[in-house]
Short mmCIF file of C-alpha atoms in Angstrom, two decimals:
data_model
loop_
_atom_site.label_atom_id
_atom_site.label_comp_id
_atom_site.label_asym_id
_atom_site.label_seq_id
_atom_site.Cartn_x
_atom_site.Cartn_y
_atom_site.Cartn_z
CA MET H 174 -11.35 -8.84 -58.56
CA ALA H 175 -10.85 -7.04 -62.31
CA VAL H 176 -14.70 -5.65 -61.91
CA GLY H 177 -14.25 -3.94 -58.62
CA PHE H 178 -10.74 -2.71 -58.99
CA ALA H 179 -12.30 -1.23 -62.49
CA GLN H 180 -15.29 -0.30 -60.21
CA TRP H 181 -13.08 1.44 -57.85
CA GLY H 182 -11.49 3.32 -60.92
CA ASN H 183 -14.84 4.95 -62.01
CA ASP H 184 -15.67 5.96 -58.60
CA LEU H 185 -12.52 7.68 -57.86
CA TYR H 186 -12.79 9.47 -61.32
CA THR H 187 -17.05 10.70 -60.93
CA GLY H 188 -16.24 11.38 -57.66
CA ARG H 189 -18.49 8.65 -56.01
CA THR H 190 -15.45 7.79 -53.77
CA SER H 191 -12.46 9.94 -52.93
CA TYR H 192 -9.54 10.17 -50.52
CA ASP H 193 -8.91 13.16 -49.09
CA ILE H 194 -4.96 13.22 -49.80
CA VAL H 195 -4.66 17.46 -50.74
CA GLY H 196 -6.40 18.17 -47.78
CA LYS H 197 -4.34 16.03 -45.47
CA ARG H 198 -0.74 17.59 -47.21
CA ARG H 199 0.71 18.72 -43.75
CA LYS H 200 0.52 14.88 -42.96
CA PHE H 201 1.97 13.46 -46.32
CA TYR H 202 4.99 16.64 -45.76
CA ILE H 203 5.90 15.35 -42.43
CA VAL H 204 6.54 11.61 -43.68
CA SER H 205 8.30 13.12 -46.57
CA ILE H 206 10.37 15.34 -44.23
CA VAL H 207 11.24 12.94 -42.15
CA LEU H 208 12.25 10.21 -44.73
CA VAL H 209 13.97 12.80 -46.31
CA VAL H 210 16.12 13.80 -42.49
CA LEU H 211 16.91 10.06 -42.21
CA SER H 212 17.91 9.52 -45.63
CA LEU H 213 20.72 12.24 -45.15
CA VAL H 214 21.75 11.41 -42.15
CA VAL H 215 22.50 7.79 -43.54
CA LEU H 216 24.68 9.43 -46.32
CA LEU H 217 26.65 11.76 -43.89
CA THR H 218 27.25 9.04 -41.17
CA ARG H 219 27.47 5.82 -43.43
CA GLY H 220 27.85 7.27 -47.04
CA PHE H 221 28.31 5.15 -49.96
CA ASN H 222 29.73 1.82 -50.68
CA LEU H 223 31.44 3.30 -53.76
CA GLY H 224 32.88 1.14 -56.09
CA ILE H 225 36.34 0.27 -57.73
CA GLU H 226 35.32 2.32 -60.61
CA PHE H 227 35.09 5.36 -58.28
CA ARG H 228 37.86 4.23 -55.48
CA GLY H 229 40.45 2.68 -58.23
CA GLY H 230 42.36 -0.48 -57.43
CA SER H 231 43.23 -3.73 -58.57
CA GLU H 232 40.43 -6.23 -59.39
CA PHE H 233 41.03 -10.22 -59.63
CA THR H 234 38.63 -12.72 -61.16
CA VAL H 235 38.96 -16.37 -61.01
CA SER H 236 36.68 -18.58 -63.22
CA GLY H 237 36.13 -22.17 -63.51
CA LEU H 238 35.17 -22.71 -59.53
CA THR H 239 33.21 -25.36 -58.32
CA SER H 240 33.15 -23.73 -55.06
CA LEU H 241 32.38 -20.21 -54.42
CA SER H 242 33.95 -20.21 -50.70
CA GLN H 243 35.63 -16.85 -50.04
CA GLN H 244 38.01 -17.70 -47.35
CA GLU H 245 40.70 -19.38 -49.37
CA ALA H 246 40.52 -15.79 -51.67
CA ALA H 247 41.41 -13.96 -48.58
CA ASP H 248 43.74 -15.77 -47.44
CA ALA H 249 45.44 -15.27 -50.64
CA VAL H 250 45.89 -11.95 -50.69
CA ALA H 251 46.82 -11.93 -47.01
CA SER H 252 49.82 -14.08 -47.85
CA VAL H 253 50.95 -11.24 -50.21
CA ALA H 254 49.99 -8.03 -48.85
CA PRO H 255 49.10 -9.02 -45.37
CA THR H 256 47.33 -5.27 -44.42
CA GLU H 257 44.80 -5.14 -47.17
CA GLN H 258 41.15 -5.65 -46.63
CA PRO H 259 39.63 -7.59 -49.74
CA ARG H 260 36.49 -7.17 -51.07
CA ILE H 261 35.49 -10.57 -52.41
CA SER H 262 31.94 -11.49 -54.27
CA SER H 263 30.37 -14.07 -56.15
CA VAL H 264 29.96 -13.41 -59.90
CA GLY H 265 27.29 -15.90 -61.44
CA ALA H 266 27.51 -19.33 -60.45
CA THR H 267 31.09 -20.67 -60.95
CA SER H 268 33.43 -17.22 -60.53
CA LEU H 269 34.73 -14.96 -57.63
CA ARG H 270 35.61 -11.13 -58.04
CA ILE H 271 38.63 -9.96 -55.68
CA GLN H 272 39.22 -6.27 -55.40
CA THR H 273 42.40 -4.64 -53.53
CA ALA H 274 43.69 -1.61 -53.45
CA GLU H 275 46.23 -0.52 -55.73
CA LEU H 276 48.91 -2.69 -55.91
CA GLY H 277 52.44 -3.15 -57.44
CA GLU H 278 53.15 -5.53 -60.50
CA ASP H 279 54.58 -8.22 -58.40
CA GLU H 280 52.34 -7.73 -55.87
CA VAL H 281 49.51 -8.49 -58.76
CA VAL H 282 51.30 -11.50 -60.46
CA ALA H 283 52.11 -13.03 -56.40
CA VAL H 284 47.94 -12.50 -55.89
CA ARG H 285 46.80 -14.40 -58.73
CA ASP H 286 49.57 -16.92 -58.46
CA ALA H 287 48.32 -17.76 -55.02
CA LEU H 288 44.82 -17.41 -56.52
CA ALA H 289 45.32 -20.16 -58.81
CA SER H 290 46.62 -22.31 -56.14
CA ALA H 291 43.89 -21.79 -53.42
CA TYR H 292 41.44 -22.74 -55.77
CA GLY H 293 43.41 -25.63 -57.59
CA VAL H 294 42.65 -23.72 -61.46
CA SER H 295 45.34 -22.65 -63.92
CA ALA H 296 47.21 -19.27 -64.25
CA ASP H 297 44.74 -18.39 -67.30
CA GLU H 298 41.82 -18.93 -65.01
CA VAL H 299 42.78 -16.19 -62.99
CA THR H 300 42.76 -12.42 -64.29
CA SER H 301 43.78 -9.09 -63.50
CA SER H 302 43.28 -5.46 -64.51
CA PHE H 303 43.89 -1.64 -62.57
CA ILE H 304 40.92 0.73 -62.55
CA GLY H 305 42.33 4.09 -62.07
CA PRO H 306 40.18 6.83 -59.58
CA SER H 307 40.03 8.79 -62.59
CA TRP H 308 37.34 7.11 -64.43
CA GLY H 309 34.66 7.17 -61.46
CA ALA H 310 35.61 10.77 -61.27
CA ASP H 311 34.83 11.74 -64.71
CA VAL H 312 31.72 9.53 -64.89
CA SER H 313 30.80 11.34 -61.33
CA LYS H 314 31.47 15.16 -62.93
CA LYS H 315 29.23 13.99 -66.10
CA ALA H 316 26.55 12.62 -64.17
CA ILE H 317 26.06 15.73 -62.13
CA THR H 318 26.68 17.91 -64.72
CA GLY H 319 23.55 16.35 -66.69
CA LEU H 320 21.35 15.71 -63.49
CA VAL H 321 21.83 19.98 -63.16
CA VAL H 322 20.96 20.61 -67.20
CA PHE H 323 18.60 18.38 -66.93
CA LEU H 324 16.70 20.22 -63.66
CA VAL H 325 16.86 23.64 -65.19
CA LEU H 326 15.13 22.14 -68.91
CA VAL H 327 12.08 20.17 -66.99
CA GLY H 328 11.45 23.29 -64.41
CA LEU H 329 11.84 25.78 -67.71
CA VAL H 330 9.57 23.29 -70.16
CA MET H 331 7.45 22.61 -67.10
CA SER H 332 7.07 26.60 -66.18
CA ALA H 333 6.30 27.28 -70.19
CA TYR H 334 3.69 24.22 -70.46
CA PHE H 335 1.94 24.90 -67.31
CA ARG H 336 1.94 28.43 -67.65
CA ALA H 337 2.99 28.51 -63.72
CA TRP H 338 6.12 28.25 -62.16
CA ARG H 339 4.76 26.76 -58.85
CA MET H 340 4.21 23.44 -60.63
CA ALA H 341 7.80 23.44 -62.07
CA ALA H 342 8.80 24.22 -58.22
CA ALA H 343 6.25 21.69 -56.87
CA ALA H 344 7.93 19.07 -59.06
CA LEU H 345 11.62 19.67 -58.85
CA VAL H 346 10.81 19.60 -55.30
CA ALA H 347 9.56 16.32 -55.74
CA LEU H 348 12.73 15.17 -57.84
CA PHE H 349 14.75 16.01 -54.97
CA HIS H 350 12.75 14.19 -52.37
CA ASP H 351 12.99 10.87 -54.64
CA LEU H 352 16.90 11.25 -55.05
CA VAL H 353 17.82 11.79 -51.81
CA ILE H 354 15.55 8.96 -50.62
CA THR H 355 16.69 6.60 -53.44
CA ALA H 356 20.01 7.21 -52.52
CA GLY H 357 19.94 7.19 -48.76
CA VAL H 358 17.81 3.33 -48.92
CA TYR H 359 20.64 2.44 -51.56
CA ALA H 360 23.26 3.33 -49.27
CA LEU H 361 21.51 2.01 -46.26
CA ILE H 362 21.45 -1.36 -47.81
CA GLY H 363 25.35 -0.81 -48.61
CA TRP H 364 25.94 -2.35 -52.21
CA GLU H 365 28.33 -0.83 -53.95
CA VAL H 366 27.46 2.09 -56.16
CA THR H 367 28.95 1.71 -59.77
CA PRO H 368 28.38 3.10 -62.78
CA ALA H 369 25.40 0.93 -63.59
CA THR H 370 23.91 2.36 -60.06
CA VAL H 371 24.28 6.18 -61.23
CA ILE H 372 22.60 5.20 -64.91
CA GLY H 373 19.61 4.27 -62.43
CA PHE H 374 19.63 7.32 -60.25
CA LEU H 375 19.40 9.20 -63.87
CA THR H 376 16.70 7.22 -64.96
CA ILE H 377 14.69 7.83 -62.05
CA LEU H 378 14.46 11.03 -63.22
CA GLY H 379 12.20 10.71 -66.23
CA TYR H 380 10.21 8.07 -64.37
CA SER H 381 9.22 10.49 -61.48
CA ILE H 382 8.84 13.48 -63.89
CA TYR H 383 6.53 11.79 -66.21
CA ASP H 384 4.13 10.45 -63.57
CA THR H 385 3.90 14.25 -62.01
CA VAL H 386 3.50 15.89 -65.13
CA VAL H 387 0.10 13.56 -65.87
CA VAL H 388 -1.30 14.12 -62.66
CA PHE H 389 -0.70 18.02 -63.06
CA ASP H 390 -1.85 18.36 -66.59
CA LYS H 391 -5.34 16.65 -65.12
CA VAL H 392 -5.24 19.73 -62.35
CA ARG H 393 -4.51 22.30 -64.80
CA GLU H 394 -7.79 20.66 -66.78
CA ASN H 395 -9.72 20.54 -63.51
CA THR H 396 -9.04 24.09 -62.30
CA ALA H 397 -9.53 26.00 -65.52
CA GLY H 398 -11.53 28.54 -64.92
CA ILE H 399 -11.57 28.04 -61.26
CA THR H 400 -12.28 31.41 -59.91
CA ASP H 401 -15.54 31.32 -62.41
CA GLN H 402 -17.34 29.31 -60.06
CA THR H 403 -18.17 28.81 -56.46
CA ARG H 404 -19.17 25.38 -56.25
CA SER H 405 -15.50 24.24 -54.92
CA THR H 406 -12.24 25.33 -54.30
CA TYR H 407 -8.87 25.25 -56.05
CA ALA H 408 -7.78 22.49 -53.28
CA GLU H 409 -11.28 20.57 -53.98
CA ARG H 410 -10.43 20.53 -57.72
CA ALA H 411 -6.76 19.57 -57.25
CA ASN H 412 -7.93 16.72 -54.93
CA LEU H 413 -10.02 15.16 -57.26
CA ALA H 414 -7.47 15.38 -60.20
CA VAL H 415 -5.49 13.11 -57.75
CA ASN H 416 -8.21 10.82 -57.21
CA GLN H 417 -8.91 10.45 -61.31
CA THR H 418 -5.40 9.66 -62.00
CA LEU H 419 -5.12 7.47 -58.90
CA VAL H 420 -5.45 4.26 -60.50
CA ARG H 421 -3.48 5.00 -63.36
CA SER H 422 -0.95 5.65 -61.71
CA ILE H 423 -0.93 2.74 -59.57
CA ASN H 424 -1.47 0.55 -62.89
CA THR H 425 1.98 2.43 -64.38
CA SER H 426 3.70 1.46 -61.46
CA VAL H 427 2.96 -2.05 -60.86
CA VAL H 428 3.82 -2.34 -64.57
CA ALA H 429 7.11 -0.77 -64.09
CA LEU H 430 8.08 -2.37 -61.00
CA LEU H 431 7.10 -6.18 -61.51
CA PRO H 432 10.02 -6.72 -63.85
CA VAL H 433 12.24 -4.62 -62.57
CA ALA H 434 11.95 -6.90 -59.06
CA SER H 435 12.29 -9.59 -61.26
CA ILE H 436 15.85 -8.43 -62.74
CA LEU H 437 16.57 -7.25 -59.06
CA PHE H 438 15.79 -10.92 -57.70
CA ILE H 439 17.32 -12.55 -60.76
CA GLY H 440 20.50 -10.13 -60.82
CA ALA H 441 21.24 -10.41 -57.52
CA PHE H 442 20.42 -13.84 -56.26
CA ILE H 443 20.43 -16.06 -59.41
CA LEU H 444 22.97 -14.96 -61.56
CA GLY H 445 25.06 -12.98 -58.72
CA ALA H 446 25.35 -10.35 -61.73
CA GLY H 447 26.35 -6.99 -60.41
CA THR H 448 25.22 -4.64 -63.09
CA LEU H 449 21.74 -6.15 -63.14
CA ARG H 450 21.63 -6.22 -59.04
CA ASP H 451 22.98 -2.14 -58.77
CA ILE H 452 20.74 -0.70 -61.84
CA ALA H 453 17.62 -2.80 -60.64
CA LEU H 454 17.74 -2.15 -57.32
CA ALA H 455 18.07 2.32 -57.82
CA LEU H 456 15.53 1.67 -60.33
CA PHE H 457 12.93 0.00 -57.62
CA ILE H 458 13.73 2.12 -55.19
CA GLY H 459 13.36 4.97 -57.46
CA MET H 460 9.97 3.95 -58.76
CA ALA H 461 8.21 3.47 -55.67
CA VAL H 462 9.56 6.64 -54.42
CA GLY H 463 8.42 8.59 -57.05
CA THR H 464 5.01 6.65 -57.50
CA TYR H 465 4.41 8.01 -53.84
CA SER H 466 5.94 11.84 -53.94
CA SER H 467 3.49 12.05 -57.54
CA ILE H 468 0.61 11.44 -55.77
CA PHE H 469 1.21 12.28 -52.11
CA LEU H 470 3.78 15.70 -52.37
CA ALA H 471 3.48 17.37 -55.88
CA THR H 472 0.17 18.07 -56.09
CA PRO H 473 -0.28 18.90 -52.57
CA LEU H 474 2.53 21.14 -52.41
CA GLU H 475 1.21 22.94 -55.94
CA VAL H 476 -1.72 24.06 -54.31
CA THR H 477 0.17 25.07 -50.85
CA LEU H 478 1.82 27.11 -53.29
CA ARG H 479 -1.03 28.23 -55.32
CA THR H 480 -3.91 28.81 -52.74
CA SER H 481 -1.01 31.43 -51.18
CA GLU H 482 -1.67 33.53 -54.33
CA PRO H 483 -4.40 36.57 -53.18
CA THR H 484 -6.89 35.38 -56.47
CA ILE H 485 -6.90 31.55 -55.53
CA ALA H 486 -7.33 32.42 -51.58
CA LYS H 487 -9.92 35.49 -52.12
CA HIS H 488 -11.74 32.65 -54.37
CA THR H 489 -11.25 30.13 -51.53
CA ALA H 490 -12.96 32.11 -49.02
CA LEU H 491 -15.69 32.90 -51.38
CA VAL H 492 -16.54 29.43 -51.68
CA LEU H 493 -17.04 28.91 -47.54
CA GLU H 494 -18.71 31.77 -46.89
CA LYS H 495 -21.31 30.69 -49.70
CA ARG H 496 -21.56 27.35 -48.12
CA ARG H 497 -22.11 29.03 -44.71
CA GLU H 498 -24.79 31.17 -46.32
CA ALA H 499 -26.70 28.09 -48.15
CA LEU H 500 -26.29 25.99 -44.68
CA ALA H 501 -27.90 28.88 -42.66
CA ALA H 502 -30.92 29.15 -45.33
CA GLY H 503 -31.03 25.02 -45.81
CA THR H 504 -30.43 25.44 -49.17
CA ASP H 505 -28.34 23.80 -51.81
CA ALA H 506 -25.51 25.58 -53.83
CA SER H 507 -28.56 25.86 -56.58
CA GLY H 508 -31.27 27.40 -54.73
CA GLU H 509 -32.86 24.23 -54.18
CA PRO H 510 -34.63 22.92 -50.89
CA VAL H 511 -32.50 20.81 -49.00
CA ALA H 512 -33.87 17.13 -48.98
CA GLY H 513 -34.19 15.28 -45.78
CA THR H 514 -33.76 16.33 -42.08
CA PRO H 515 -31.27 18.80 -40.69
CA ASP H 516 -29.35 15.70 -39.77
CA ALA H 517 -29.09 14.12 -42.90
CA LYS H 518 -25.41 15.51 -43.46
CA ILE H 519 -26.28 16.70 -47.00
CA GLN H 520 -23.55 17.96 -49.17
CA LEU H 521 -24.26 21.64 -49.86
CA VAL H 522 -21.98 22.06 -52.69
CA GLY H 523 -21.16 20.59 -56.01
CA GLN H 524 -17.77 18.95 -55.07
CA LEU H 525 -17.95 15.77 -52.94
CA SER H 526 -16.61 15.40 -49.81
CA PRO H 527 -14.07 12.69 -49.74
CA GLY H 528 -15.65 9.32 -49.03
CA SER H 529 -19.30 10.77 -49.27
CA HIS H 530 -21.94 10.45 -52.14
CA GLN H 531 -24.93 12.84 -52.42
CA GLY H 532 -27.55 10.31 -53.41
CA HIS H 533 -30.67 10.22 -55.66
CA ALA H 534 -32.20 13.18 -53.21
CA ALA H 535 -29.52 15.59 -54.13
CA GLN H 536 -29.77 15.31 -58.05
CA PRO H 537 -31.28 18.43 -60.12
CA ARG H 538 -35.44 17.68 -60.24
CA ARG H 539 -37.83 19.15 -62.61
CA ARG H 540 -39.84 22.13 -61.45
CA LYS H 541 -43.62 21.99 -61.68
CA GLY H 542 -44.90 23.01 -65.43
CA SER H 543 -41.73 22.57 -67.16
CA ARG H 544 -41.61 19.87 -70.08
#
């Protein structure tokens, strides 16, 4: 299996095997637009399930439990504040966390005593704390500030590095795509948004932009001096770059997603650790979506922007015209007669069609009399 995967990667790099990702970019645009719209609908209609750090309130933790039944906690809170709807969750295998709106001092003491009595533990096993919403608001403000600064710096650095603002624009669109879809899926699942979630959102930005830059670097390498030849178009060279980096993108994604998935499973289902669960979910969704965008969105979008340039558009038209002339003359791009019958569908240009190979008949032949 490993040998087959390695051979597949080698075929992708040499062009023997190719997937027309850039050529079918409109389909991928539609998929991305649908996902972004659905995510925005979820965010606008359902919204985030904000944690206590963002909405404020009182929090109680009951430790040393042998049973994690939540009904006793709900009844204990209702006995003190009948109108309150507590949020109850397990923390590990022996603790429960109960979150309520802000309670008065007397109510806090009463709830602590009620919880201790309901679960048969001492009052020392029940802790309480109050978290004001201003702390969460401060975290949100700093996160937004960091996001804006990050996007501005990414745009400037990529524009300077690639000497093309279109690559920076495509990368920023892909980042927006990743953030919106990640936020939409997170809101759909309904887990609480905590500071760990915010950290996860900010972390996926670096992963997504890194994957995109690697692909763009190969695009720049393949398209250097593109207008000096007439064997392939800019879109074809960019598509080759995506195929050449496809195996690397898959390997990187698998290596990154496996440990994150392990943390997510352990945090959510074994330890019940909210912090691990929240950050792992954001990372898992963001990395998966970021891999998709770096392959199927960023480069195709950059090609769409680049081919709108008069120089590239003129070059593309020239390449296609020469292909039509070569096809009419029955010769290949170098002027050699086409081997085989007219129905052999021999590729007449240097750039391979997706999924095809020219074979030995299309290889350069030594002219008679040459040594």
